[in-house]
């Protein structure tokens, strides 16, 4: 049995460099990034494995889904980006309900501001844009909420200074929601509403623990990004231009 | 710095490549010393291709084909090479969204990786998501502090592995970060998170005293160091007795060189981490001699550009 033991690290590297390349060791210690100036060749075998995967991804990523007439930025309390994304979520969710759950209809959508990672550009919206907008693998969830739970959730959105919402309108006063309206009518605490959001929010993300009080939950298994891609593709096919708007759905109530 | 750049350009890329990759310690290798070269990555996050040409940072840098070429080159020069990854192989580019880690693991296999730790993002498609991809990994995942007993991964993740190179034995164990609050419950299921330090102490004692390994390496996805009192790569190095090297991940820490930490036995331990995105290849060379003689080491974090 051979036994090996530690000794002390010796700055031999410096000594070695010193004899041939005096200038180098002056500015660096033993840990070199020398090859930062070398163009490393690529491994042909690894390139060969990557190629078919890359070709497929690239072909898909560069596909133009539709055209946007203006850049859309996110913000609070509302913004073109958050409004647009929440509206399309509500629309697509109800399209899905019509096909798979005709007994229910989504009343409110909520897409968190923080989950939208880039502004949407003016001009071509590509598949890649969707991956940049939503890099996460969030899935769409439907939650049935009692009126009072919905109200508490809306108060939470108000306390956060506003989020992306669809089907909903309210003012923010002293960090609380006032005059909340759903589908154009004042919120009724005696009935229940359906909320469509991401599993991240439904699971309590961004402080939305209140949603654990939902009376019913449907996990659609649909990725939010896939839903967005489908929506924008249809816009393109129908020759529609994506246009953003703010409409005062979340407002500062002084 | 400018002087150095000028000098390097004048050498020419080919010469420089050989110059860089040839260890200056090779003079030693000719004697009775046995050289072991450990190469490592962490948090490469599905960066299969180099960063895009228009990326705000690191444009054109990294890429697995270049990393592979660099590793190939080192293998030509070194007899005893081990290649490790400290976790978060998955998530970060559409390659992962499309292929769920298949390509990352196939390429690591092609490159001859010897083992990887489990990072929190490696569970982004759940335990099932990792399980489904294991068939593409020709190397083991090592973790010593996740108890997968009641899960689909039971028996499929190694608690440790011992490698042998030219008579030298290298014991490797792995540590993962606390899952609760970082990974959704649905994704980690019934995995039990065990205290990393306790498991590190248990593993290193076993690897040194029972298995008599010459070098003990910890593949950690705990994170380099924290302001708050939270277990980290540095803490593992400082609070253990026999672990010689901690190869870390999670905090995407770009260390210019490995940190030297004094452990519980009063020995100097190396802690290294090489950022993220496959931009740098960590390199540590150990030089072994029979007992009584000196054992030295050298390290080098190589940029992949």
Tab-separated table of N, CA and C in Angstrom, chain A residues 51-177:
chain	number	residue	atom	x	y	z
A	51	UNK	N	-24.519	19.524	-33.695
A	51	UNK	CA	-25.101	20.111	-34.911
A	51	UNK	C	-26.595	19.840	-35.131
A	52	UNK	N	-27.027	18.578	-35.151
A	52	UNK	CA	-28.463	18.382	-35.414
A	52	UNK	C	-29.371	19.048	-34.368
A	53	UNK	N	-28.933	19.041	-33.133
A	53	UNK	CA	-29.715	19.687	-32.074
A	53	UNK	C	-29.764	21.201	-32.323
A	54	UNK	N	-28.615	21.764	-32.630
A	54	UNK	CA	-28.523	23.207	-32.839
A	54	UNK	C	-29.364	23.646	-34.044
A	55	UNK	N	-29.271	22.850	-35.134
A	55	UNK	CA	-30.014	23.212	-36.340
A	55	UNK	C	-31.505	23.285	-36.061
A	56	UNK	N	-31.987	22.309	-35.309
A	56	UNK	CA	-33.419	22.269	-34.986
A	56	UNK	C	-33.805	23.466	-34.109
A	57	UNK	N	-33.012	23.708	-33.065
A	57	UNK	CA	-33.319	24.817	-32.156
A	57	UNK	C	-33.256	26.149	-32.911
A	58	UNK	N	-32.192	26.330	-33.683
A	58	UNK	CA	-32.040	27.591	-34.413
A	58	UNK	C	-33.169	27.831	-35.404
A	59	UNK	N	-33.553	26.762	-36.100
A	59	UNK	CA	-34.633	26.909	-37.083
A	59	UNK	C	-35.904	27.378	-36.373
A	60	UNK	N	-36.176	26.780	-35.224
A	60	UNK	CA	-37.377	27.153	-34.469
A	60	UNK	C	-37.262	28.551	-33.872
A	61	UNK	N	-36.091	28.841	-33.324
A	61	UNK	CA	-35.918	30.099	-32.588
A	61	UNK	C	-36.053	31.322	-33.482
A	62	UNK	N	-35.639	31.162	-34.734
A	62	UNK	CA	-35.641	32.328	-35.616
A	62	UNK	C	-36.976	32.491	-36.351
A	63	UNK	N	-37.909	31.583	-36.103
A	63	UNK	CA	-39.220	31.698	-36.747
A	63	UNK	C	-39.912	32.987	-36.271
A	64	UNK	N	-40.363	33.790	-37.235
A	64	UNK	CA	-41.082	35.020	-36.884
A	64	UNK	C	-42.544	34.662	-36.636
A	65	UNK	N	-43.011	34.962	-35.421
A	65	UNK	CA	-44.379	34.614	-35.052
A	65	UNK	C	-45.362	35.677	-35.539
A	66	UNK	N	-45.011	36.935	-35.292
A	66	UNK	CA	-45.882	38.027	-35.707
A	66	UNK	C	-45.117	39.350	-35.619
A	67	UNK	N	-45.810	40.418	-35.917
A	67	UNK	CA	-45.182	41.744	-35.930
A	67	UNK	C	-45.831	42.623	-34.861
A	68	UNK	N	-44.991	43.347	-34.141
A	68	UNK	CA	-45.505	44.273	-33.137
A	68	UNK	C	-45.302	45.703	-33.623
A	69	UNK	N	-46.295	46.542	-33.407
A	69	UNK	CA	-46.221	47.915	-33.930
A	69	UNK	C	-45.378	48.817	-33.036
A	70	UNK	N	-45.142	48.383	-31.813
A	70	UNK	CA	-44.320	49.211	-30.914
A	70	UNK	C	-43.677	48.346	-29.834
A	71	UNK	N	-42.631	48.872	-29.245
A	71	UNK	CA	-41.991	48.156	-28.136
A	71	UNK	C	-42.900	48.232	-26.916
A	72	UNK	N	-42.928	47.168	-26.140
A	72	UNK	CA	-43.770	47.142	-24.936
A	72	UNK	C	-42.898	46.955	-23.703
A	73	UNK	N	-42.988	47.913	-22.805
A	73	UNK	CA	-42.199	47.837	-21.579
A	73	UNK	C	-43.076	47.470	-20.395
A	74	UNK	N	-42.453	46.861	-19.411
A	74	UNK	CA	-43.187	46.481	-18.208
A	74	UNK	C	-43.065	47.545	-17.148
A	75	UNK	N	-43.993	47.577	-16.222
A	75	UNK	CA	-43.924	48.543	-15.127
A	75	UNK	C	-45.106	48.401	-14.189
A	76	UNK	N	-45.150	49.233	-13.191
A	76	UNK	CA	-46.254	49.246	-12.236
A	76	UNK	C	-46.855	50.651	-12.176
A	77	UNK	N	-48.088	50.864	-11.802
A	77	UNK	CA	-49.020	49.810	-11.386
A	77	UNK	C	-49.488	48.952	-12.563
A	78	UNK	N	-49.623	49.592	-13.764
A	78	UNK	CA	-49.898	48.800	-14.960
A	78	UNK	C	-48.870	49.201	-16.009
A	79	UNK	N	-48.854	48.497	-17.123
A	79	UNK	CA	-47.912	48.821	-18.202
A	79	UNK	C	-48.382	48.109	-19.462
A	80	UNK	N	-47.946	48.589	-20.607
A	80	UNK	CA	-48.333	47.908	-21.855
A	80	UNK	C	-47.965	46.415	-21.825
A	81	UNK	N	-46.777	46.109	-21.344
A	81	UNK	CA	-46.330	44.710	-21.364
A	81	UNK	C	-47.153	43.827	-20.427
A	82	UNK	N	-47.305	44.266	-19.185
A	82	UNK	CA	-48.041	43.424	-18.221
A	82	UNK	C	-49.514	43.302	-18.625
A	83	UNK	N	-50.109	44.403	-19.097
A	83	UNK	CA	-51.512	44.337	-19.527
A	83	UNK	C	-51.675	43.356	-20.683
A	84	UNK	N	-50.790	43.503	-21.659
A	84	UNK	CA	-50.905	42.679	-22.858
A	84	UNK	C	-50.776	41.192	-22.518
A	85	UNK	N	-49.777	40.881	-21.706
A	85	UNK	CA	-49.529	39.477	-21.367
A	85	UNK	C	-50.666	38.889	-20.533
A	86	UNK	N	-51.192	39.701	-19.619
A	86	UNK	CA	-52.302	39.217	-18.801
A	86	UNK	C	-53.550	39.032	-19.668
A	87	UNK	N	-53.810	39.966	-20.577
A	87	UNK	CA	-54.985	39.847	-21.452
A	87	UNK	C	-54.903	38.606	-22.337
A	88	UNK	N	-53.724	38.376	-22.896
A	88	UNK	CA	-53.621	37.208	-23.788
A	88	UNK	C	-53.739	35.908	-22.987
A	89	UNK	N	-53.287	35.949	-21.740
A	89	UNK	CA	-53.407	34.766	-20.876
A	89	UNK	C	-54.885	34.461	-20.621
A	90	UNK	N	-55.663	35.514	-20.344
A	90	UNK	CA	-57.097	35.330	-20.098
A	90	UNK	C	-57.788	34.790	-21.349
A	91	UNK	N	-57.435	35.371	-22.488
A	91	UNK	CA	-58.043	34.950	-23.752
A	91	UNK	C	-57.712	33.488	-24.077
A	92	UNK	N	-56.419	33.150	-23.956
A	92	UNK	CA	-56.001	31.777	-24.283
A	92	UNK	C	-56.565	30.771	-23.294
A	93	UNK	N	-56.622	31.170	-22.009
A	93	UNK	CA	-57.159	30.265	-20.988
A	93	UNK	C	-58.623	29.956	-21.300
A	94	UNK	N	-59.362	30.951	-21.711
A	94	UNK	CA	-60.775	30.719	-22.012
A	94	UNK	C	-60.971	29.945	-23.308
A	95	UNK	N	-60.042	30.102	-24.219
A	95	UNK	CA	-60.074	29.280	-25.430
A	95	UNK	C	-59.886	27.804	-25.041
A	96	UNK	N	-58.950	27.597	-24.096
A	96	UNK	CA	-58.688	26.242	-23.609
A	96	UNK	C	-59.919	25.702	-22.866
A	97	UNK	N	-60.549	26.551	-22.034
A	97	UNK	CA	-61.737	26.133	-21.282
A	97	UNK	C	-62.859	25.717	-22.233
A	98	UNK	N	-63.072	26.498	-23.265
A	98	UNK	CA	-64.128	26.186	-24.229
A	98	UNK	C	-63.933	24.777	-24.791
A	99	UNK	N	-62.666	24.440	-25.038
A	99	UNK	CA	-62.365	23.127	-25.618
A	99	UNK	C	-62.369	22.005	-24.579
A	100	UNK	N	-61.769	22.263	-23.400
A	100	UNK	CA	-61.548	21.169	-22.446
A	100	UNK	C	-62.403	21.246	-21.174
A	101	UNK	N	-62.767	22.440	-20.781
A	101	UNK	CA	-63.561	22.599	-19.548
A	101	UNK	C	-64.728	23.547	-19.815
A	102	UNK	N	-65.667	23.128	-20.652
A	102	UNK	CA	-66.754	24.042	-21.044
A	102	UNK	C	-67.603	24.506	-19.859
A	103	UNK	N	-67.483	23.799	-18.729
A	103	UNK	CA	-68.309	24.162	-17.564
A	103	UNK	C	-67.759	25.386	-16.825
A	104	UNK	N	-66.524	25.766	-17.105
A	104	UNK	CA	-65.970	26.921	-16.382
A	104	UNK	C	-65.456	27.997	-17.336
A	105	UNK	N	-65.287	29.199	-16.769
A	105	UNK	CA	-64.766	30.326	-17.545
A	105	UNK	C	-63.882	31.153	-16.605
A	106	UNK	N	-62.711	31.537	-17.080
A	106	UNK	CA	-61.801	32.331	-16.247
A	106	UNK	C	-62.293	33.777	-16.169
A	107	UNK	N	-62.296	34.322	-14.951
A	107	UNK	CA	-62.738	35.706	-14.762
A	107	UNK	C	-61.560	36.687	-14.743
A	108	UNK	N	-60.473	36.244	-14.121
A	108	UNK	CA	-59.331	37.137	-13.894
A	108	UNK	C	-58.047	36.403	-14.273
A	109	UNK	N	-57.090	37.137	-14.857
A	109	UNK	CA	-55.757	36.556	-15.080
A	109	UNK	C	-54.739	37.388	-14.318
A	110	UNK	N	-53.686	36.742	-13.906
A	110	UNK	CA	-52.610	37.466	-13.223
A	110	UNK	C	-51.268	36.912	-13.692
A	111	UNK	N	-50.449	37.774	-14.259
A	111	UNK	CA	-49.094	37.417	-14.691
A	111	UNK	C	-48.152	38.348	-13.937
A	112	UNK	N	-47.246	37.754	-13.191
A	112	UNK	CA	-46.392	38.619	-12.357
A	112	UNK	C	-45.369	39.392	-13.187
A	113	UNK	N	-45.234	40.643	-12.840
A	113	UNK	CA	-44.307	41.553	-13.503
A	113	UNK	C	-42.896	40.966	-13.547
A	114	UNK	N	-42.457	40.392	-12.426
A	114	UNK	CA	-41.093	39.872	-12.319
A	114	UNK	C	-40.813	38.688	-13.232
A	115	UNK	N	-41.862	38.008	-13.660
A	115	UNK	CA	-41.676	36.830	-14.514
A	115	UNK	C	-41.482	37.181	-15.975
A	116	UNK	N	-41.724	38.442	-16.324
A	116	UNK	CA	-41.535	38.887	-17.716
A	116	UNK	C	-40.168	39.550	-17.795
A	117	UNK	N	-39.208	38.843	-18.394
A	117	UNK	CA	-37.803	39.215	-18.237
A	117	UNK	C	-37.262	40.250	-19.203
A	118	UNK	N	-37.957	40.484	-20.305
A	118	UNK	CA	-37.490	41.515	-21.249
A	118	UNK	C	-38.697	42.315	-21.748
A	119	UNK	N	-38.480	43.529	-22.271
A	119	UNK	CA	-39.574	44.212	-22.959
A	119	UNK	C	-39.804	43.487	-24.283
A	120	UNK	N	-41.005	43.559	-24.823
A	120	UNK	CA	-41.223	42.986	-26.153
A	120	UNK	C	-40.787	44.024	-27.186
A	121	UNK	N	-40.024	43.599	-28.181
A	121	UNK	CA	-39.482	44.564	-29.139
A	121	UNK	C	-40.520	45.031	-30.155
A	122	UNK	N	-40.240	46.146	-30.777
A	122	UNK	CA	-41.020	46.581	-31.936
A	122	UNK	C	-40.570	45.740	-33.119
A	123	UNK	N	-41.501	45.409	-33.990
A	123	UNK	CA	-41.123	44.640	-35.182
A	123	UNK	C	-41.348	43.150	-34.995
A	124	UNK	N	-40.362	42.360	-35.410
A	124	UNK	CA	-40.541	40.906	-35.411
A	124	UNK	C	-40.506	40.302	-34.009
A	125	UNK	N	-41.534	39.534	-33.703
A	125	UNK	CA	-41.527	38.742	-32.468
A	125	UNK	C	-41.242	37.304	-32.870
A	126	UNK	N	-40.119	36.785	-32.377
A	126	UNK	CA	-39.681	35.448	-32.770
A	126	UNK	C	-39.862	34.474	-31.605
A	127	UNK	N	-39.721	33.208	-31.904
A	127	UNK	CA	-39.790	32.206	-30.839
A	127	UNK	C	-38.742	32.519	-29.784
A	128	UNK	N	-37.547	32.908	-30.248
A	128	UNK	CA	-36.472	33.255	-29.315
A	128	UNK	C	-36.915	34.354	-28.355
A	129	UNK	N	-37.687	35.319	-28.886
A	129	UNK	CA	-38.178	36.409	-28.041
A	129	UNK	C	-38.987	35.850	-26.869
A	130	UNK	N	-39.763	34.818	-27.169
A	130	UNK	CA	-40.600	34.217	-26.118
A	130	UNK	C	-39.747	33.527	-25.050
A	131	UNK	N	-38.651	32.896	-25.493
A	131	UNK	CA	-37.750	32.247	-24.528
A	131	UNK	C	-37.052	33.287	-23.659
A	132	UNK	N	-36.776	34.436	-24.261
A	132	UNK	CA	-36.138	35.497	-23.480
A	132	UNK	C	-37.142	36.153	-22.539
A	133	UNK	N	-38.361	36.301	-23.034
A	133	UNK	CA	-39.417	36.904	-22.197
A	133	UNK	C	-39.719	36.008	-21.001
A	134	UNK	N	-39.812	34.703	-21.270
A	134	UNK	CA	-40.154	33.746	-20.209
A	134	UNK	C	-39.236	32.533	-20.215
A	135	UNK	N	-38.062	32.664	-19.621
A	135	UNK	CA	-37.122	31.538	-19.635
A	135	UNK	C	-37.565	30.387	-18.724
A	136	UNK	N	-38.501	30.660	-17.834
A	136	UNK	CA	-38.874	29.639	-16.847
A	136	UNK	C	-39.900	28.666	-17.415
A	137	UNK	N	-39.976	27.540	-16.750
A	137	UNK	CA	-40.876	26.484	-17.222
A	137	UNK	C	-42.221	26.539	-16.503
A	138	UNK	N	-42.712	27.733	-16.244
A	138	UNK	CA	-43.975	27.854	-15.509
A	138	UNK	C	-45.142	27.288	-16.298
A	139	UNK	N	-46.072	26.715	-15.554
A	139	UNK	CA	-47.265	26.152	-16.184
A	139	UNK	C	-48.514	26.908	-15.744
A	140	UNK	N	-49.505	26.830	-16.592
A	140	UNK	CA	-50.756	27.567	-16.351
A	140	UNK	C	-51.661	26.786	-15.387
A	141	UNK	N	-52.152	27.512	-14.383
A	141	UNK	CA	-53.007	26.905	-13.359
A	141	UNK	C	-54.303	27.706	-13.246
A	142	UNK	N	-55.411	26.987	-13.057
A	142	UNK	CA	-56.706	27.640	-12.811
A	142	UNK	C	-57.039	27.468	-11.339
A	143	UNK	N	-57.448	28.551	-10.693
A	143	UNK	CA	-57.830	28.486	-9.277
A	143	UNK	C	-59.218	29.063	-9.089
A	144	UNK	N	-60.040	28.348	-8.348
A	144	UNK	CA	-61.357	28.885	-7.990
A	144	UNK	C	-61.223	29.532	-6.617
A	145	UNK	N	-61.589	30.807	-6.538
A	145	UNK	CA	-61.431	31.542	-5.284
A	145	UNK	C	-62.767	32.106	-4.818
A	146	UNK	N	-63.018	31.988	-3.528
A	146	UNK	CA	-64.196	32.656	-2.962
A	146	UNK	C	-63.963	34.159	-3.074
A	147	UNK	N	-65.061	34.910	-3.184
A	147	UNK	CA	-64.975	36.361	-3.345
A	147	UNK	C	-64.052	37.021	-2.336
A	148	UNK	N	-64.144	36.582	-1.084
A	148	UNK	CA	-63.321	37.231	-0.046
A	148	UNK	C	-61.834	36.896	-0.220
A	149	UNK	N	-61.569	35.680	-0.714
A	149	UNK	CA	-60.167	35.302	-0.968
A	149	UNK	C	-59.640	36.112	-2.161
A	150	UNK	N	-60.467	36.255	-3.181
A	150	UNK	CA	-60.091	37.056	-4.347
A	150	UNK	C	-59.784	38.487	-3.904
A	151	UNK	N	-60.602	39.008	-3.009
A	151	UNK	CA	-60.392	40.377	-2.531
A	151	UNK	C	-59.046	40.478	-1.801
A	152	UNK	N	-58.774	39.469	-1.005
A	152	UNK	CA	-57.502	39.480	-0.269
A	152	UNK	C	-56.315	39.413	-1.250
A	153	UNK	N	-56.487	38.614	-2.301
A	153	UNK	CA	-55.445	38.499	-3.329
A	153	UNK	C	-55.245	39.849	-4.043
A	154	UNK	N	-56.362	40.516	-4.336
A	154	UNK	CA	-56.269	41.821	-5.017
A	154	UNK	C	-55.575	42.845	-4.104
A	155	UNK	N	-55.865	42.755	-2.810
A	155	UNK	CA	-55.179	43.635	-1.862
A	155	UNK	C	-53.667	43.375	-1.862
A	156	UNK	N	-53.326	42.119	-1.992
A	156	UNK	CA	-51.907	41.739	-2.079
A	156	UNK	C	-51.269	42.351	-3.337
A	157	UNK	N	-52.002	42.322	-4.458
A	157	UNK	CA	-51.482	42.916	-5.694
A	157	UNK	C	-51.316	44.428	-5.532
A	158	UNK	N	-52.256	45.036	-4.824
A	158	UNK	CA	-52.180	46.480	-4.574
A	158	UNK	C	-50.960	46.796	-3.711
A	159	UNK	N	-50.733	45.966	-2.697
A	159	UNK	CA	-49.592	46.178	-1.805
A	159	UNK	C	-48.270	46.058	-2.558
A	160	UNK	N	-48.272	45.274	-3.635
A	160	UNK	CA	-47.059	45.132	-4.446
A	160	UNK	C	-46.931	46.261	-5.467
A	161	UNK	N	-47.886	47.167	-5.459
A	161	UNK	CA	-47.809	48.313	-6.374
A	161	UNK	C	-48.366	48.007	-7.748
A	162	UNK	N	-49.090	46.879	-7.867
A	162	UNK	CA	-49.674	46.500	-9.140
A	162	UNK	C	-48.907	45.366	-9.793
A	163	UNK	N	-49.615	44.566	-10.583
A	163	UNK	CA	-49.019	43.433	-11.310
A	163	UNK	C	-49.744	43.342	-12.645
A	164	UNK	N	-49.402	42.361	-13.449
A	164	UNK	CA	-50.111	42.178	-14.713
A	164	UNK	C	-51.451	41.513	-14.453
A	165	UNK	N	-52.554	42.203	-14.748
A	165	UNK	CA	-53.875	41.602	-14.534
A	165	UNK	C	-54.755	41.790	-15.759
A	166	UNK	N	-55.665	40.851	-15.944
A	166	UNK	CA	-56.670	40.932	-16.993
A	166	UNK	C	-58.033	40.653	-16.375
A	167	UNK	N	-59.067	41.295	-16.912
A	167	UNK	CA	-60.431	41.093	-16.400
A	167	UNK	C	-60.699	41.797	-15.081
A	168	UNK	N	-59.727	42.559	-14.638
A	168	UNK	CA	-59.786	43.159	-13.308
A	168	UNK	C	-59.410	44.631	-13.367
A	169	UNK	N	-60.077	45.430	-12.516
A	169	UNK	CA	-59.767	46.860	-12.428
A	169	UNK	C	-59.842	47.272	-10.966
A	170	UNK	N	-58.862	48.013	-10.505
A	170	UNK	CA	-58.925	48.525	-9.122
A	170	UNK	C	-57.981	49.711	-8.934
A	171	UNK	N	-58.250	50.483	-7.886
A	171	UNK	CA	-57.384	51.589	-7.526
A	171	UNK	C	-56.509	51.185	-6.352
A	172	UNK	N	-55.386	51.873	-6.211
A	172	UNK	CA	-54.518	51.593	-5.063
A	172	UNK	C	-54.509	52.819	-4.158
A	173	UNK	N	-54.905	52.609	-2.917
A	173	UNK	CA	-54.885	53.698	-1.945
A	173	UNK	C	-54.270	53.157	-0.666
A	174	UNK	N	-53.212	53.793	-0.229
A	174	UNK	CA	-52.496	53.374	0.982
A	174	UNK	C	-52.219	51.865	0.970
A	175	UNK	N	-51.669	51.409	-0.147
A	175	UNK	CA	-51.275	50.011	-0.306
A	175	UNK	C	-52.427	49.010	-0.285
A	176	UNK	N	-53.659	49.516	-0.399
A	176	UNK	CA	-54.807	48.601	-0.450
A	176	UNK	C	-55.597	48.856	-1.724
A	177	UNK	N	-56.368	47.837	-2.114
A	177	UNK	CA	-57.178	47.977	-3.323
A	177	UNK	C	-58.507	48.645	-2.978
